[in-house]
Coordinates of C-alpha atoms in Angstrom, one line a residue:
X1 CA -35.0 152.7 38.5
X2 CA -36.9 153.3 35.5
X3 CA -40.7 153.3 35.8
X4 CA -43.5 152.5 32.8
X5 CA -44.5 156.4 32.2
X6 CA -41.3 157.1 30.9
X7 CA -41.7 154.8 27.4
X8 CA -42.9 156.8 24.1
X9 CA -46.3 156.4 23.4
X10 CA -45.8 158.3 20.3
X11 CA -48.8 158.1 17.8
X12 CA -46.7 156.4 15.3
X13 CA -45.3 153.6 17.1
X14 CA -49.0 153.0 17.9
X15 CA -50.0 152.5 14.6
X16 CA -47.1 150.3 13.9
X17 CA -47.9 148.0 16.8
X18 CA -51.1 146.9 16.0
X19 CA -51.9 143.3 14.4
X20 CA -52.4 144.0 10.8
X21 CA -48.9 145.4 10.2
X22 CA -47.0 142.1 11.5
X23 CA -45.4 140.5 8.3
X24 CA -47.8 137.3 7.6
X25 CA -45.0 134.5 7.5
X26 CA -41.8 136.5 9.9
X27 CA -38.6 134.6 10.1
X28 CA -38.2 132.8 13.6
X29 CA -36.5 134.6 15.8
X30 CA -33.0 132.5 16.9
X31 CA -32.5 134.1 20.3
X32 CA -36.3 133.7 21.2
X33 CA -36.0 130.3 20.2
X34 CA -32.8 129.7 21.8
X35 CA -34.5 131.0 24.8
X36 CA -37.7 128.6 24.3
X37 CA -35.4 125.1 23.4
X38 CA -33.8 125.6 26.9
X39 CA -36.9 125.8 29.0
X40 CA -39.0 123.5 26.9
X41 CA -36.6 120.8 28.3
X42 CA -37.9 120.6 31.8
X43 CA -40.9 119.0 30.3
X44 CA -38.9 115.9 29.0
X45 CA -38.3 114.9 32.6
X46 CA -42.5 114.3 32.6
X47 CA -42.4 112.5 29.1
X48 CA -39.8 110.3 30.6
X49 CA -41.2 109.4 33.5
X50 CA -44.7 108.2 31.8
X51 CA -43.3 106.3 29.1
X52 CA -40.4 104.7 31.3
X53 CA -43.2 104.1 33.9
X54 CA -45.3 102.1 31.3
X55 CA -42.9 99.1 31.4
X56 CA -41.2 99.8 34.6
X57 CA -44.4 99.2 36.4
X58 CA -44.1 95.7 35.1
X59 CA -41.0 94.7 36.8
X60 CA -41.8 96.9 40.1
X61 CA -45.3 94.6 40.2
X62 CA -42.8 91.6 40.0
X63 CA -39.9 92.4 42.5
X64 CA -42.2 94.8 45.1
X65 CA -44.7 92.1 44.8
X66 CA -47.6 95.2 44.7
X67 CA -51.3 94.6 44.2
X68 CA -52.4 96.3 41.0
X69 CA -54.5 99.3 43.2
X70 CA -51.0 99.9 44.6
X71 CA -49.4 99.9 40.9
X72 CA -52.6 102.5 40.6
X73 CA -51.9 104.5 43.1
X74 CA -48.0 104.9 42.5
X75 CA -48.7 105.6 38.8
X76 CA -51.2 108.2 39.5
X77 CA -49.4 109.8 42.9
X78 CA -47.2 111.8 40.6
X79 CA -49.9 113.8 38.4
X80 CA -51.9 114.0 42.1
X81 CA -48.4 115.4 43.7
X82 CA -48.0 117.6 40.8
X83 CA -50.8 119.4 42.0
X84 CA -48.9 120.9 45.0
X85 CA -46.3 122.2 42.2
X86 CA -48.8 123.4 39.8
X87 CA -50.6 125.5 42.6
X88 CA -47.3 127.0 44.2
X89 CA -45.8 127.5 40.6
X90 CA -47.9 131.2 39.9
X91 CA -47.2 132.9 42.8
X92 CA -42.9 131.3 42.9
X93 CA -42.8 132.7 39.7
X94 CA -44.6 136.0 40.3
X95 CA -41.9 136.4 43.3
X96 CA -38.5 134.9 42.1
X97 CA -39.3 135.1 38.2
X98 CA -39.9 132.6 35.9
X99 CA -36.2 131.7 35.2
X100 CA -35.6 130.5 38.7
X101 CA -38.7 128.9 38.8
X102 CA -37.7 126.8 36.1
X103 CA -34.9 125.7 37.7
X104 CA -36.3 125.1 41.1
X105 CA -38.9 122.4 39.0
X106 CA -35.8 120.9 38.0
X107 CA -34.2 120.3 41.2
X108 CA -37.0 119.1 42.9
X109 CA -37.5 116.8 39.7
X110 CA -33.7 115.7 40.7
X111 CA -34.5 114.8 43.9
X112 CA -37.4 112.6 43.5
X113 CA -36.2 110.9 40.6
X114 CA -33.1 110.1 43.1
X115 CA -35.3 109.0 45.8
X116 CA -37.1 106.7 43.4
X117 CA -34.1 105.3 41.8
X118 CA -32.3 104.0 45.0
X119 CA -35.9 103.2 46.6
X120 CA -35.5 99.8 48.3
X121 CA -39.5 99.7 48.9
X122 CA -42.4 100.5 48.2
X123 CA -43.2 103.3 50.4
X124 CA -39.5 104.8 49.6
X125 CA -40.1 104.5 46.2
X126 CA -44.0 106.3 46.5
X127 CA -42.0 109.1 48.3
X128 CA -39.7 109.8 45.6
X129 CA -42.9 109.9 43.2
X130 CA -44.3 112.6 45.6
X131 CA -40.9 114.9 45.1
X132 CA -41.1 114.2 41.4
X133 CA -44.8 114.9 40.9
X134 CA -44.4 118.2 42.7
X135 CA -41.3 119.3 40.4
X136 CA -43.1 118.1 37.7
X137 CA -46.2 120.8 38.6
X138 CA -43.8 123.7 38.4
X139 CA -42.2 122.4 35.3
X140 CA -45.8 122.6 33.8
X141 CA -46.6 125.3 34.5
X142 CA -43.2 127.5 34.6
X143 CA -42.0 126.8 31.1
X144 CA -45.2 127.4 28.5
X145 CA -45.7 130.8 30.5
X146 CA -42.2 131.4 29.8
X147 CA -42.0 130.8 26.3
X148 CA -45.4 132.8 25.9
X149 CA -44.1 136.1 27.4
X150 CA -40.6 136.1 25.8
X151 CA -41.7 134.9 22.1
X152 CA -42.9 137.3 18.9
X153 CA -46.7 137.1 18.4
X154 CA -46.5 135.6 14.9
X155 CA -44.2 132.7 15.9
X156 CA -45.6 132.1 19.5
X157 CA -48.2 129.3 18.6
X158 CA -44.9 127.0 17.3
X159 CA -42.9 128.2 20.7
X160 CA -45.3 127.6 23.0
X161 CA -46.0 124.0 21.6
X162 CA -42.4 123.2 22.5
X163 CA -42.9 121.7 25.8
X164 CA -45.5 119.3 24.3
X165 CA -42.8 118.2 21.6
X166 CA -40.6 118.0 24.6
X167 CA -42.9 115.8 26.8
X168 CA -43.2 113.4 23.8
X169 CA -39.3 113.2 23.3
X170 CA -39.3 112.5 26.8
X171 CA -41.8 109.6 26.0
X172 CA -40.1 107.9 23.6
X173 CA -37.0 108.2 25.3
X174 CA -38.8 106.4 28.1
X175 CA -39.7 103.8 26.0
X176 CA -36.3 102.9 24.9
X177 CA -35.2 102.9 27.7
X178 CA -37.8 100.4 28.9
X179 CA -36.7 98.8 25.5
X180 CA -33.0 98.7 26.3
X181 CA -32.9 97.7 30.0
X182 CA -35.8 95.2 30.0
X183 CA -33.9 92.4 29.8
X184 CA -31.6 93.1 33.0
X185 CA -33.1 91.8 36.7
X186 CA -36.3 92.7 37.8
X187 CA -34.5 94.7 40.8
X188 CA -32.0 96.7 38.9
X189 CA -34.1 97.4 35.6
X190 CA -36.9 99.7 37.0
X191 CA -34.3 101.3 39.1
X192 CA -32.1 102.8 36.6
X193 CA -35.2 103.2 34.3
X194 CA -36.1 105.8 36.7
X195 CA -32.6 106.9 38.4
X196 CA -31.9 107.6 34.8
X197 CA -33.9 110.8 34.8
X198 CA -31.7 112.7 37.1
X199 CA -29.4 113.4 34.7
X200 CA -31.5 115.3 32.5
X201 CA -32.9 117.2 35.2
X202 CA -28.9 118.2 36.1
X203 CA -28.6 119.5 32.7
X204 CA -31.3 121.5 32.4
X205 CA -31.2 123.1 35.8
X206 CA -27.5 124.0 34.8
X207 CA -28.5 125.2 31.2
X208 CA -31.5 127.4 32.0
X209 CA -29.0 129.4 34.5
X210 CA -28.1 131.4 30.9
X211 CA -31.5 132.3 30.0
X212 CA -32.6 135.7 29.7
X213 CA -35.9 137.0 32.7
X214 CA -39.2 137.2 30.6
X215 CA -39.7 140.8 29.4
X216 CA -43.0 141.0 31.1
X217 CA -42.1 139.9 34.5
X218 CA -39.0 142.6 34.4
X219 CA -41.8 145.1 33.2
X220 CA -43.4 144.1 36.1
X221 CA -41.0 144.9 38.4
X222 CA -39.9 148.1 37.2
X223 CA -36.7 146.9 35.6
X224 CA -37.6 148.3 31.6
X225 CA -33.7 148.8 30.7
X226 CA -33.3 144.7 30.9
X227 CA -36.5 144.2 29.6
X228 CA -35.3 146.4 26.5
X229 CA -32.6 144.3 26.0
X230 CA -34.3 141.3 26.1
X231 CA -37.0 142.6 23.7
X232 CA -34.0 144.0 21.3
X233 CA -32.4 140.0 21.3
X234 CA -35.9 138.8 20.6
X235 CA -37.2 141.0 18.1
X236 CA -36.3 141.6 13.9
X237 CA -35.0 145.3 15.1
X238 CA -34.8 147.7 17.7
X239 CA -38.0 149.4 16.7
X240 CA -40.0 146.3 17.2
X241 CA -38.9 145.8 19.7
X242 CA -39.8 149.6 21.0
X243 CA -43.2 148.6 20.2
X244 CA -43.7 145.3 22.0
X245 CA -42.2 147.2 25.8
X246 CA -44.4 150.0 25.0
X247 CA -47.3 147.6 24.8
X248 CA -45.9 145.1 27.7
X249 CA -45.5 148.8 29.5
X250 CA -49.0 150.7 28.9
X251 CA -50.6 146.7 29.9
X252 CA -48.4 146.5 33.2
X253 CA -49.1 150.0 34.6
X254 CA -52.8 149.6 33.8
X255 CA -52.7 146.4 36.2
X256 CA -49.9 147.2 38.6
X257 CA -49.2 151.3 38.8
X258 CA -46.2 152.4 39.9
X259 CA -46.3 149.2 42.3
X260 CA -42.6 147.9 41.5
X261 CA -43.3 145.0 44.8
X262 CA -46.2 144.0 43.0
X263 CA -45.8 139.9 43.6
X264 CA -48.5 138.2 42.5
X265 CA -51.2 139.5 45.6
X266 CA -54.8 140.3 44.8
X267 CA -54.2 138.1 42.2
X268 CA -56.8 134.8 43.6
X269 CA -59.4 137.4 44.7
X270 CA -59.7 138.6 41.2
X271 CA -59.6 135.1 39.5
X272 CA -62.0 133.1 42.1
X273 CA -63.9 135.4 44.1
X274 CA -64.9 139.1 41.7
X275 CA -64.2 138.1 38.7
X276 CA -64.9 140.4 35.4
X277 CA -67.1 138.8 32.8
X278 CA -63.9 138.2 30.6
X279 CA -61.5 137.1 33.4
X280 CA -64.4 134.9 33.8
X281 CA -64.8 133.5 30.6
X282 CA -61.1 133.6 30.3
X283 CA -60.9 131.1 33.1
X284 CA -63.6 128.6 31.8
X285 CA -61.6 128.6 28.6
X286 CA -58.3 127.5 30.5
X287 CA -60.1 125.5 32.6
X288 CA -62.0 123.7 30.6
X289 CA -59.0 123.1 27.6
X290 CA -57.1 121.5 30.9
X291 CA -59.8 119.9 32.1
X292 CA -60.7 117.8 28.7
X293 CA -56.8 117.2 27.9
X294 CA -56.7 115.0 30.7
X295 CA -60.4 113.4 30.7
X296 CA -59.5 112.3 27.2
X297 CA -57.7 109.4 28.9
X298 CA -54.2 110.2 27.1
X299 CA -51.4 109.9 29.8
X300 CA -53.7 106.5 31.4
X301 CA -53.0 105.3 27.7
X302 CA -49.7 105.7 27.8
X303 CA -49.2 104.4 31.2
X304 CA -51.6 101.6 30.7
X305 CA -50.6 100.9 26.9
X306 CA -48.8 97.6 27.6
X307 CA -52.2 96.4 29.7
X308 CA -54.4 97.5 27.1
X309 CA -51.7 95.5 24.5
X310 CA -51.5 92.3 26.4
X311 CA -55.6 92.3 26.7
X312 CA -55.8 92.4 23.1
X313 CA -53.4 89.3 23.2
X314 CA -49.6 90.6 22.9
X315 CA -48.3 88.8 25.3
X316 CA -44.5 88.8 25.5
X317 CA -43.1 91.6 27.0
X318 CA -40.4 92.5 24.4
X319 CA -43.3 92.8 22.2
X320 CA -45.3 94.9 24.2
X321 CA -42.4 97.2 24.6
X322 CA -41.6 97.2 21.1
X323 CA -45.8 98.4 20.1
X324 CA -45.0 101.1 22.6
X325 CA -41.7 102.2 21.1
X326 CA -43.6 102.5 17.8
X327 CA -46.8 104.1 19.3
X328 CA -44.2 106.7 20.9
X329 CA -42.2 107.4 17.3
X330 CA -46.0 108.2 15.6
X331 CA -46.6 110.3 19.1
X332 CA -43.4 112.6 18.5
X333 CA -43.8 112.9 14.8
X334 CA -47.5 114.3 14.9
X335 CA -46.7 116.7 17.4
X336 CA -43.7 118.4 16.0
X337 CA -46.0 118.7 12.5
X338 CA -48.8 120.2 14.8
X339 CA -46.4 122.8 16.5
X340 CA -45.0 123.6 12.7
X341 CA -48.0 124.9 11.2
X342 CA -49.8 125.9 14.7
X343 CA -49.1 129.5 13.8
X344 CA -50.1 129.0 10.1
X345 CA -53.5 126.9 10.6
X346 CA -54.3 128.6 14.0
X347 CA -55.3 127.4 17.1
X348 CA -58.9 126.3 16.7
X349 CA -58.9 124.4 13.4
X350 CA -56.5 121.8 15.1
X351 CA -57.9 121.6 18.2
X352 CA -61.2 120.7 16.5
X353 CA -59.7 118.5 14.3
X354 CA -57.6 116.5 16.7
X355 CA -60.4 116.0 19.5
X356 CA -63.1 114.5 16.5
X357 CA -60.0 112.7 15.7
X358 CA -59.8 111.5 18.9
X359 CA -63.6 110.6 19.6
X360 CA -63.1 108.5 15.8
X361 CA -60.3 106.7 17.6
X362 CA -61.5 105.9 20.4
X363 CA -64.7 104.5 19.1
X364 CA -62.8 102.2 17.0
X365 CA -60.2 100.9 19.6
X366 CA -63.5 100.5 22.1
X367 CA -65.2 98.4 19.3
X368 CA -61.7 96.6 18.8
X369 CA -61.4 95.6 22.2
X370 CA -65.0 94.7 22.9
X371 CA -64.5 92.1 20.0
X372 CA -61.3 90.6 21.3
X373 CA -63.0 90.6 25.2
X374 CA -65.7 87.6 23.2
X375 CA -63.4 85.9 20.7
X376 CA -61.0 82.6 22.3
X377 CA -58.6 83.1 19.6
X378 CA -57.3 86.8 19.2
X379 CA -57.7 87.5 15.7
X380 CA -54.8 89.5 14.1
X381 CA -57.1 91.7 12.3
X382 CA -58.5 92.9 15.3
X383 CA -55.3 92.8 17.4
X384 CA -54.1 95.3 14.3
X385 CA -57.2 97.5 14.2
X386 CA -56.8 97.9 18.2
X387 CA -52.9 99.2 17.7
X388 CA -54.1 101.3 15.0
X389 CA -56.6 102.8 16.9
X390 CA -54.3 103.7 20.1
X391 CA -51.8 105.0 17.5
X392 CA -54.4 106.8 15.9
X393 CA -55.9 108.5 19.0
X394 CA -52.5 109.3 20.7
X395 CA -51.7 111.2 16.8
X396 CA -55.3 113.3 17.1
X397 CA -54.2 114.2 20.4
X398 CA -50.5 115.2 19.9
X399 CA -51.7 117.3 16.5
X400 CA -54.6 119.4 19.0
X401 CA -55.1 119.3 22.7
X402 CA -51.5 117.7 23.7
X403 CA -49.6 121.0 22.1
X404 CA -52.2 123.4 22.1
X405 CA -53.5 122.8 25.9
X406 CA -50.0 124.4 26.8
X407 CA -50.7 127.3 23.9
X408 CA -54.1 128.5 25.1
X409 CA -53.0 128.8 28.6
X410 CA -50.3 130.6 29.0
X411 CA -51.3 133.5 26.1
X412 CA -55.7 134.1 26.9
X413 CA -54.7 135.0 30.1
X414 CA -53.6 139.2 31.2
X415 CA -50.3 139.8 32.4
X416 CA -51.0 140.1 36.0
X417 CA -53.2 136.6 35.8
X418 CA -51.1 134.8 33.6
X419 CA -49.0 133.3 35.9
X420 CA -51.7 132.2 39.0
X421 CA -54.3 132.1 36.1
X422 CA -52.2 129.1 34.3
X423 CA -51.5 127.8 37.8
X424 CA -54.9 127.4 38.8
X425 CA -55.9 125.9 34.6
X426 CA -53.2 123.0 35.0
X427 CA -53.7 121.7 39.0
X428 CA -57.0 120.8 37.6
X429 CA -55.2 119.2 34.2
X430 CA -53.1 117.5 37.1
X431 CA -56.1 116.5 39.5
X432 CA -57.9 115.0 36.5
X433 CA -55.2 113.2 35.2
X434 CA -54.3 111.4 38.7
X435 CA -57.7 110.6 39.1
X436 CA -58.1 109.2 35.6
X437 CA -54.4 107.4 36.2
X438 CA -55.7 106.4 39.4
X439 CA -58.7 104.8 38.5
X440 CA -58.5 103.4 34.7
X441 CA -57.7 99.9 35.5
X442 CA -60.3 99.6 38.1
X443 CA -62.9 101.0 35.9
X444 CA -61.7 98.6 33.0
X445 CA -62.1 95.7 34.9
X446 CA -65.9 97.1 35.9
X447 CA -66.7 98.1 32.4
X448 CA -63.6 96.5 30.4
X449 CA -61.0 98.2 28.1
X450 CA -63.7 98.6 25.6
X451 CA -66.6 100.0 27.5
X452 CA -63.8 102.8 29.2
X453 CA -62.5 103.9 25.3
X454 CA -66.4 104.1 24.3
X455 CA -67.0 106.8 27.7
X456 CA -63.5 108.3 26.7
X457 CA -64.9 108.6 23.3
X458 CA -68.0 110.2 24.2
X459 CA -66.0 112.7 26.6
X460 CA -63.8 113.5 23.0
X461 CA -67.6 114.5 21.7
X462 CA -68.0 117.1 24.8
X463 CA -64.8 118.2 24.1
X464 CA -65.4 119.7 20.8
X465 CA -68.5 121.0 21.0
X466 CA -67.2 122.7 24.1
X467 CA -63.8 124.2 21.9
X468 CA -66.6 125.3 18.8
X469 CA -68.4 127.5 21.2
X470 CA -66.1 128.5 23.7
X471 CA -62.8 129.2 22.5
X472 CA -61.9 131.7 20.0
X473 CA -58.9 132.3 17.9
X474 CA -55.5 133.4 19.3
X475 CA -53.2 133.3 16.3
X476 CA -51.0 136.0 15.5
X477 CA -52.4 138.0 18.4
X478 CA -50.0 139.9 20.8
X479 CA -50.4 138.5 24.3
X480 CA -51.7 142.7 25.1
X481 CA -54.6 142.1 22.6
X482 CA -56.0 138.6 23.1
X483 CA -57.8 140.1 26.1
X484 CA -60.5 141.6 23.9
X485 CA -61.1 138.6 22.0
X486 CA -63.1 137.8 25.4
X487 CA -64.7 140.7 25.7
X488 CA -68.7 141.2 25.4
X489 CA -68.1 141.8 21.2
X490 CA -66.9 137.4 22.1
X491 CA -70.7 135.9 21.0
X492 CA -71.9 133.2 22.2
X493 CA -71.0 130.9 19.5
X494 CA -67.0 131.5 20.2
X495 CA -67.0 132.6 16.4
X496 CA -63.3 134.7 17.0
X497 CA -61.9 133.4 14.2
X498 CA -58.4 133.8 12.9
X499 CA -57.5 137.2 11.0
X500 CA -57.4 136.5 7.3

């Protein structure tokens, strides 16, 4: 077996590896993206289940005859459940690798979306949102982490994205679906709006079977002859890709030795217990980007769009379905143009431009709402401004924290965190965003629509203050180098900015 001393750490190649002699605008990589397509597709199964759950929910209300805390509770188990996944994702991943990983998310994924298509009650069909949730945690977490350790520096910001393009695919999908089986019986139409997602999942655990091991976990393990190859099907030429396994190399012996075993242990310790000032800062980062992706109210939006549609009087339910199907179509296309010129803008730019976005948004929709909750006759100019505003705010977020979320953590964190580190960053993106599921109609009905978009508004406000200070600039940075960027040199005002 090979082992890491054995790579040239020749002056030359030294030179060549650092930033400033990447080619500014480098063609993308096929195999790479190849490689990122295949596991980006676990994350549809997630898309589809919130936006077929946003009119499915409807009918399950009707035939279950379910209290609306209940319809809370079964919306919200999955992003609770996912927790369990997210959490046990890092350390499945730093054992088995990340390819099997990814297809253990879909299986489970399989399973539940099974369970919840042939549920015949309630509690069956809860149980079968508990399978899902947890094979949508690995999913999560498996697939940006992936991407991130198999893709080029310069293109990595577009790659990484992928799964958020993916999860609003999967969204709109679901709301055609909704769309196209909404006018069949109550207690066949939620059933194969759900069952439907199983065969996805089939798909995608079959198709990720012929993906490549990430580089860095085969570094990790003492295997550099298929990490070479990998590297060489990845990279513009053999020499770059000499470079990159000499980087991934020198970082992995640093963190592991000659430890070819290494699986992951030490790893919490280091993280949650004596942490360096960077990994420290490094985890507030990833923390707190997961944290306010979720407390921006985003995926209860979704869920709840059809509620917060028929409150500002849309009534019918092919009409609601429809507003959805269009709020979906402006999701997806705002996305894919934020993952197309991630790499060229940078990171921060659109993260501070689609949270003040969203806070704008917000702030209207709550105004347009609170108008609507004290007029008897539903205005159209207001019933316009409020589907505006949710378009608007669901665009803000799929052009900064919806893609870049996934970005941030999978690349601040070292390669011997990366994988626990991530894990630990999304469970609380999946705690927040059960809790938030779990709890927006309750709170709207205490406060109303209006008042709950004004606090979500004023969390969007946090949110980029938080990203100006906190976060510094990752483009065109090697996953090796972006440690420094949170180093002591990192001041206080997160000034980092991109190269240029």
């Amino acid at each position: 077996m090979e082992k890491t001393h054995e790579i040239d750490e020749s002056p030359q190649l030294k030179l060549a590896s650092s930033s400033s002699f990447r080619p500014r605008n480098p063609p993308l990589n096929k195999y790479a993206l190849a490689c990122a397509l295949l596991a980006s597709t676990n994350s549809i199964l997630l898309g589809y289940d919130i936006g077929v759950m946003s009119g499915a929910v409807m009918s399950i209300k009707d035939n279950l005859n379910i209290s609306s805390t209940q319809v809370e509770i079964l919306v919200g188990s999955l992003n609770v459940c996912s927790l369990i996944g997210s959490l046990a994702a890092g350390a499945t991943s730093d054992r088995i690798g990340r390819r099997y990983t990814i297809v253990l998310a879909a299986a489970t994924f399989l399973l539940g979306a099974l369970l919840m298509g042939l549920a015949p009650s309630y509690p069956f069909l809860m149980a079968g949102r508990v399978v899902a949730g947890i094979g949508v945690g690995y999913s999560l977490i498996i697939a940006p982490v992936y991407t991130a350790e198999i893709s080029p520096a310069m293109t990595r910001g577009f790659l990484t994205s992928l799964p958020e393009v993916f999860i609003n695919i999967g969204i709109l999908l679901g709301y055609v679906f909704n769309y196209a089986l909404s006018g069949l019986p109550q207690n066949i139409n939620w059933r194969l709006m759900l069952g439907l997602a199983a065969i996805p999942a089939i798909v995608i655990a079959v198709g990720v079977i012929a993906m490549p091991e990430s580089p860095r976990w085969l570094v990790m393990k003492g295997r550099l002859g298929e990490a070479r190859q990998v590297l060489i099907k990845t990279s513009d030429n053999e020499e770059e890709a000499e470079i990159r396994l000499e980087e991934i190399a020198k970082s992995a012996s640093e963190m592991t030795g000659e430890n070819t075993s290494w699986n992951g242990q030490g790893v919490w310790k280091e993280l949650l217990i004596r942490p360096t000032r960077p990994t420290r800062r490094i985890l507030i980062a990833a923390v707190g980007i997961n944290f306010f992706m979720q407390a921006s109210g985003n995926d209860a939006v979704v869920y709840y769009t059809p509620e917060v549609f028929r409150a500002a009087g849309i009534r019918r339910r092919k009409e609601l379905v429809g507003v959805t199907i269009i709020m979906g179509v402006v999701k997806t296309s705002f996305v894919l143009v934020s993952a197309l010129f991630l790499d060229q803008f940078g990171r921060r730019p659109l993260l501070l431009l689609g949270t003040a976005g969203m806070a704008l948004s917000l702030t209207g929709l709550g105004l347009g709402s609170k108008f609507l909750e004290h007029s008897a006759h539903k205005p159209p100019w207001a019933i316009a401004l409020c589907v505006v505003a949710v378009c608007a705010d669901v665009s803000f977020f799929s052009i900064g924290l919806g893609p870049i979320t996934w970005v941030y953590s999978s690349e601040i964190f070292p390669m011997r965190l990366r994988a626990q580190g991530s894990s630990l960053a999304v469970s609380v993106n999946r705690l927040v965003s059960g809790v938030v599921a779990m709890t927006f109609l309750t709170i709207s009905r205490e406060i109303s629509f209006g008042g709950v978009f004004f606090v979500l508004g004023g969390i969007m406000v946090v949110a980029t203050i938080f990203f100006y200070f906190l976060l510094p600039e990752t483009k065109g940075k090697n996953l090796e180098e972006i440690g420094s960027l949170f180093e002591d040199k990192f001041t206080s005002r997160g000034r980092e900015m991109s190269a240029t």
